[in-house]
PDB file of C-alpha atoms in Angstrom:
ATOM      1  CA  MET E   1       0.000   0.000   0.000  1.00 60.00           C
ATOM      2  CA  GLU E   2       1.368   3.401  -0.977  1.00 73.00           C
ATOM      3  CA  ARG E   3       1.581   5.752   1.968  1.00 85.00           C
ATOM      4  CA  ILE E   4      -0.429   8.953   2.099  1.00 92.00           C
ATOM      5  CA  SER E   5       2.233  11.614   2.408  1.00 96.00           C
ATOM      6  CA  HIS E   6       3.155  15.168   1.567  1.00 97.00           C
ATOM      7  CA  THR E   7       6.570  16.453   0.533  1.00 98.00           C
ATOM      8  CA  CYS E   8       7.650  20.053   0.988  1.00 98.00           C
ATOM      9  CA  LYS E   9      10.825  21.956   0.245  1.00 98.00           C
ATOM     10  CA  ILE E  10      12.662  23.494   3.195  1.00 97.00           C
ATOM     11  CA  GLU E  11      14.966  26.466   2.743  1.00 96.00           C
ATOM     12  CA  VAL E  12      18.161  26.035   4.712  1.00 97.00           C
ATOM     13  CA  ARG E  13      18.959  29.449   6.175  1.00 97.00           C
ATOM     14  CA  PHE E  14      22.358  30.794   7.161  1.00 97.00           C
ATOM     15  CA  VAL E  15      21.140  31.070  10.772  1.00 97.00           C
ATOM     16  CA  ASP E  16      20.498  27.274  10.749  1.00 97.00           C
ATOM     17  CA  ILE E  17      24.211  26.549  10.287  1.00 97.00           C
ATOM     18  CA  ASP E  18      26.467  25.926  13.283  1.00 96.00           C
ATOM     19  CA  VAL E  19      30.209  26.346  13.762  1.00 95.00           C
ATOM     20  CA  MET E  20      30.790  22.932  12.157  1.00 94.00           C
ATOM     21  CA  GLY E  21      29.338  24.228   8.864  1.00 94.00           C
ATOM     22  CA  HIS E  22      26.174  22.137   8.844  1.00 96.00           C
ATOM     23  CA  VAL E  23      22.589  22.470  10.069  1.00 98.00           C
ATOM     24  CA  ASN E  24      22.526  22.373  13.865  1.00 97.00           C
ATOM     25  CA  ASN E  25      20.806  19.290  15.278  1.00 96.00           C
ATOM     26  CA  ALA E  26      18.144  21.330  17.126  1.00 96.00           C
ATOM     27  CA  VAL E  27      17.022  23.061  13.911  1.00 98.00           C
ATOM     28  CA  TYR E  28      15.552  19.798  12.605  1.00 98.00           C
ATOM     29  CA  LEU E  29      12.720  20.202  15.122  1.00 98.00           C
ATOM     30  CA  ASN E  30      11.784  23.481  13.413  1.00 98.00           C
ATOM     31  CA  TYR E  31      11.940  21.732  10.046  1.00 98.00           C
ATOM     32  CA  PHE E  32       9.620  19.004  11.384  1.00 98.00           C
ATOM     33  CA  GLU E  33       7.151  21.638  12.576  1.00 97.00           C
ATOM     34  CA  GLN E  34       7.143  23.299   9.148  1.00 97.00           C
ATOM     35  CA  ALA E  35       6.660  19.967   7.395  1.00 98.00           C
ATOM     36  CA  ARG E  36       3.879  18.973   9.810  1.00 96.00           C
ATOM     37  CA  MET E  37       1.911  22.137   9.073  1.00 95.00           C
ATOM     38  CA  HIS E  38       2.492  21.758   5.319  1.00 96.00           C
ATOM     39  CA  PHE E  39       1.082  18.221   5.608  1.00 96.00           C
ATOM     40  CA  PHE E  40      -2.050  19.327   7.469  1.00 95.00           C
ATOM     41  CA  ARG E  41      -2.617  22.269   5.141  1.00 95.00           C
ATOM     42  CA  ALA E  42      -2.305  20.043   2.061  1.00 95.00           C
ATOM     43  CA  LYS E  43      -4.509  17.276   3.463  1.00 94.00           C
ATOM     44  CA  ILE E  44      -7.206  19.097   5.485  1.00 91.00           C
ATOM     45  CA  GLY E  45      -7.019  22.666   4.182  1.00 89.00           C
ATOM     46  CA  THR E  46      -6.637  26.046   5.826  1.00 88.00           C
ATOM     47  CA  GLU E  47     -10.035  26.276   7.521  1.00 90.00           C
ATOM     48  CA  TRP E  48      -9.361  23.674  10.240  1.00 90.00           C
ATOM     49  CA  ASP E  49     -10.445  24.699  13.772  1.00 92.00           C
ATOM     50  CA  TRP E  50      -7.130  24.339  15.623  1.00 91.00           C
ATOM     51  CA  VAL E  51      -8.552  25.800  18.849  1.00 90.00           C
ATOM     52  CA  ASN E  52     -11.160  23.069  19.360  1.00 89.00           C
ATOM     53  CA  HIS E  53      -9.348  20.320  17.428  1.00 92.00           C
ATOM     54  CA  GLY E  54      -5.706  21.103  18.095  1.00 93.00           C
ATOM     55  CA  ILE E  55      -2.584  19.153  18.913  1.00 95.00           C
ATOM     56  CA  LEU E  56       0.035  19.069  21.645  1.00 96.00           C
ATOM     57  CA  LEU E  57       3.533  17.867  20.901  1.00 97.00           C
ATOM     58  CA  ALA E  58       4.363  15.070  23.346  1.00 98.00           C
ATOM     59  CA  ARG E  59       7.583  13.615  21.925  1.00 98.00           C
ATOM     60  CA  ASN E  60      10.168  13.961  19.155  1.00 98.00           C
ATOM     61  CA  GLU E  61      12.731  11.459  17.883  1.00 98.00           C
ATOM     62  CA  ILE E  62      15.458  12.174  15.343  1.00 98.00           C
ATOM     63  CA  ASP E  63      17.935   9.826  13.697  1.00 98.00           C
ATOM     64  CA  TYR E  64      20.655  11.857  11.999  1.00 98.00           C
ATOM     65  CA  LYS E  65      22.074  10.124   8.931  1.00 98.00           C
ATOM     66  CA  GLU E  66      24.271  12.731   7.235  1.00 97.00           C
ATOM     67  CA  PRO E  67      25.021  16.443   7.740  1.00 97.00           C
ATOM     68  CA  THR E  68      22.832  18.967   5.924  1.00 97.00           C
ATOM     69  CA  LEU E  69      24.717  21.874   4.368  1.00 96.00           C
ATOM     70  CA  LEU E  70      23.699  25.457   3.622  1.00 95.00           C
ATOM     71  CA  PHE E  71      22.936  25.070  -0.076  1.00 94.00           C
ATOM     72  CA  ASP E  72      21.398  21.581   0.038  1.00 96.00           C
ATOM     73  CA  ASP E  73      18.130  21.231  -1.901  1.00 96.00           C
ATOM     74  CA  LEU E  74      16.334  20.010   1.217  1.00 98.00           C
ATOM     75  CA  HIS E  75      12.925  18.307   1.213  1.00 98.00           C
ATOM     76  CA  ILE E  76      10.858  16.568   3.877  1.00 99.00           C
ATOM     77  CA  GLU E  77       8.312  13.846   3.222  1.00 98.00           C
ATOM     78  CA  THR E  78       5.732  13.654   6.014  1.00 98.00           C
ATOM     79  CA  TRP E  79       3.068  11.049   6.781  1.00 97.00           C
ATOM     80  CA  LEU E  80       0.931   9.756   9.633  1.00 96.00           C
ATOM     81  CA  GLY E  81       2.106   6.534  11.213  1.00 94.00           C
ATOM     82  CA  LYS E  82       0.338   4.852  14.123  1.00 95.00           C
ATOM     83  CA  VAL E  83      -2.939   6.386  15.214  1.00 95.00           C
ATOM     84  CA  GLY E  84      -4.338   5.712  18.664  1.00 96.00           C
ATOM     85  CA  THR E  85      -7.501   6.911  20.359  1.00 97.00           C
ATOM     86  CA  LYS E  86      -6.188  10.359  21.351  1.00 98.00           C
ATOM     87  CA  SER E  87      -2.695  10.450  19.871  1.00 97.00           C
ATOM     88  CA  LEU E  88      -0.937   9.901  16.586  1.00 96.00           C
ATOM     89  CA  GLU E  89       2.573   9.589  15.240  1.00 97.00           C
ATOM     90  CA  MET E  90       3.826  11.797  12.445  1.00 97.00           C
ATOM     91  CA  GLU E  91       6.889  10.546  10.601  1.00 98.00           C
ATOM     92  CA  TYR E  92       9.449  12.503   8.610  1.00 98.00           C
ATOM     93  CA  GLU E  93      12.150  11.750   6.072  1.00 98.00           C
ATOM     94  CA  VAL E  94      14.550  14.620   5.421  1.00 98.00           C
ATOM     95  CA  PHE E  95      16.321  14.226   2.092  1.00 98.00           C
ATOM     96  CA  VAL E  96      18.039  15.768  -0.901  1.00 98.00           C
ATOM     97  CA  PRO E  97      16.818  14.498  -4.297  1.00 96.00           C
ATOM     98  CA  GLU E  98      19.691  12.900  -6.177  1.00 91.00           C
ATOM     99  CA  SER E  99      19.522  11.316  -9.656  1.00 86.00           C
ATOM    100  CA  GLY E 100      16.074   9.784  -9.223  1.00 87.00           C
ATOM    101  CA  SER E 101      16.716   8.686  -5.640  1.00 92.00           C
ATOM    102  CA  ARG E 102      17.137  10.288  -2.237  1.00 96.00           C
ATOM    103  CA  LYS E 103      20.145  11.131  -0.131  1.00 97.00           C
ATOM    104  CA  ILE E 104      18.658  10.726   3.359  1.00 98.00           C
ATOM    105  CA  LYS E 105      19.809  13.377   5.822  1.00 98.00           C
ATOM    106  CA  ALA E 106      17.608  12.463   8.800  1.00 98.00           C
ATOM    107  CA  LYS E 107      14.515  10.536   9.822  1.00 99.00           C
ATOM    108  CA  GLY E 108      12.190  11.477  12.617  1.00 98.00           C
ATOM    109  CA  LYS E 109       8.951  10.935  14.416  1.00 98.00           C
ATOM    110  CA  SER E 110       6.652  13.082  16.559  1.00 98.00           C
ATOM    111  CA  VAL E 111       3.939  11.935  18.932  1.00 98.00           C
ATOM    112  CA  LEU E 112       1.023  14.367  18.858  1.00 97.00           C
ATOM    113  CA  VAL E 113      -1.876  14.400  21.323  1.00 98.00           C
ATOM    114  CA  CYS E 114      -5.230  15.786  20.183  1.00 96.00           C
ATOM    115  CA  PHE E 115      -6.323  18.648  22.412  1.00 97.00           C
ATOM    116  CA  ASP E 116      -9.298  20.987  22.789  1.00 96.00           C
ATOM    117  CA  TYR E 117      -7.852  24.351  23.855  1.00 96.00           C
ATOM    118  CA  THR E 118     -11.301  25.738  24.729  1.00 96.00           C
ATOM    119  CA  ARG E 119     -12.218  22.940  27.140  1.00 96.00           C
ATOM    120  CA  LYS E 120      -8.553  22.307  28.066  1.00 97.00           C
ATOM    121  CA  CYS E 121      -8.738  18.546  27.634  1.00 97.00           C
ATOM    122  CA  THR E 122      -7.528  15.803  25.331  1.00 97.00           C
ATOM    123  CA  THR E 123      -9.860  14.652  22.571  1.00 97.00           C
ATOM    124  CA  GLU E 124     -10.130  11.730  20.195  1.00 97.00           C
ATOM    125  CA  VAL E 125      -8.248  11.807  16.910  1.00 96.00           C
ATOM    126  CA  PRO E 126     -10.574  13.381  14.323  1.00 94.00           C
ATOM    127  CA  GLU E 127     -11.883  10.903  11.767  1.00 93.00           C
ATOM    128  CA  VAL E 128     -10.496  12.933   8.860  1.00 91.00           C
ATOM    129  CA  TRP E 129      -6.992  12.577  10.339  1.00 91.00           C
ATOM    130  CA  ARG E 130      -7.514   8.890  10.988  1.00 91.00           C
ATOM    131  CA  SER E 131      -8.374   8.455   7.288  1.00 90.00           C
ATOM    132  CA  LEU E 132      -4.928   9.835   6.367  1.00 90.00           C
ATOM    133  CA  SER E 133      -3.095   7.191   8.384  1.00 88.00           C
ATOM    134  CA  ASN E 134      -0.919   4.587   6.747  1.00 70.00           C
ATOM    135  CA  SER E 135      -1.458   2.099   9.584  1.00 62.00           C
TER     136      SER E 135
END
């Protein structure tokens, strides 16, 4: 089964680069956040009610494979992994396209908890999100 995913381009900024000349490890969390919002915008649109059907970030994991440099043509493919009752996993593959394949820079995963900011409580994963899961 082909996974339901979204790929976006990420601009590597000069401020992202550390003294070693590559993207600092902490910056990948910002890249994941950008990719996550690109995914939701592409799959559920811009009119989603994030106040009543929002998310909390509970956990991040990153496996660094190769340094990312300033002028790399960086992309992130994002998809939903496991979906529970009130939480879901979002997975990321950070890569540079290369001759019909990918040079993997990092892989990651976030655990997101569905949250109603008005009532200040966790909620069940919306059905529309569940339908985007690859599990």
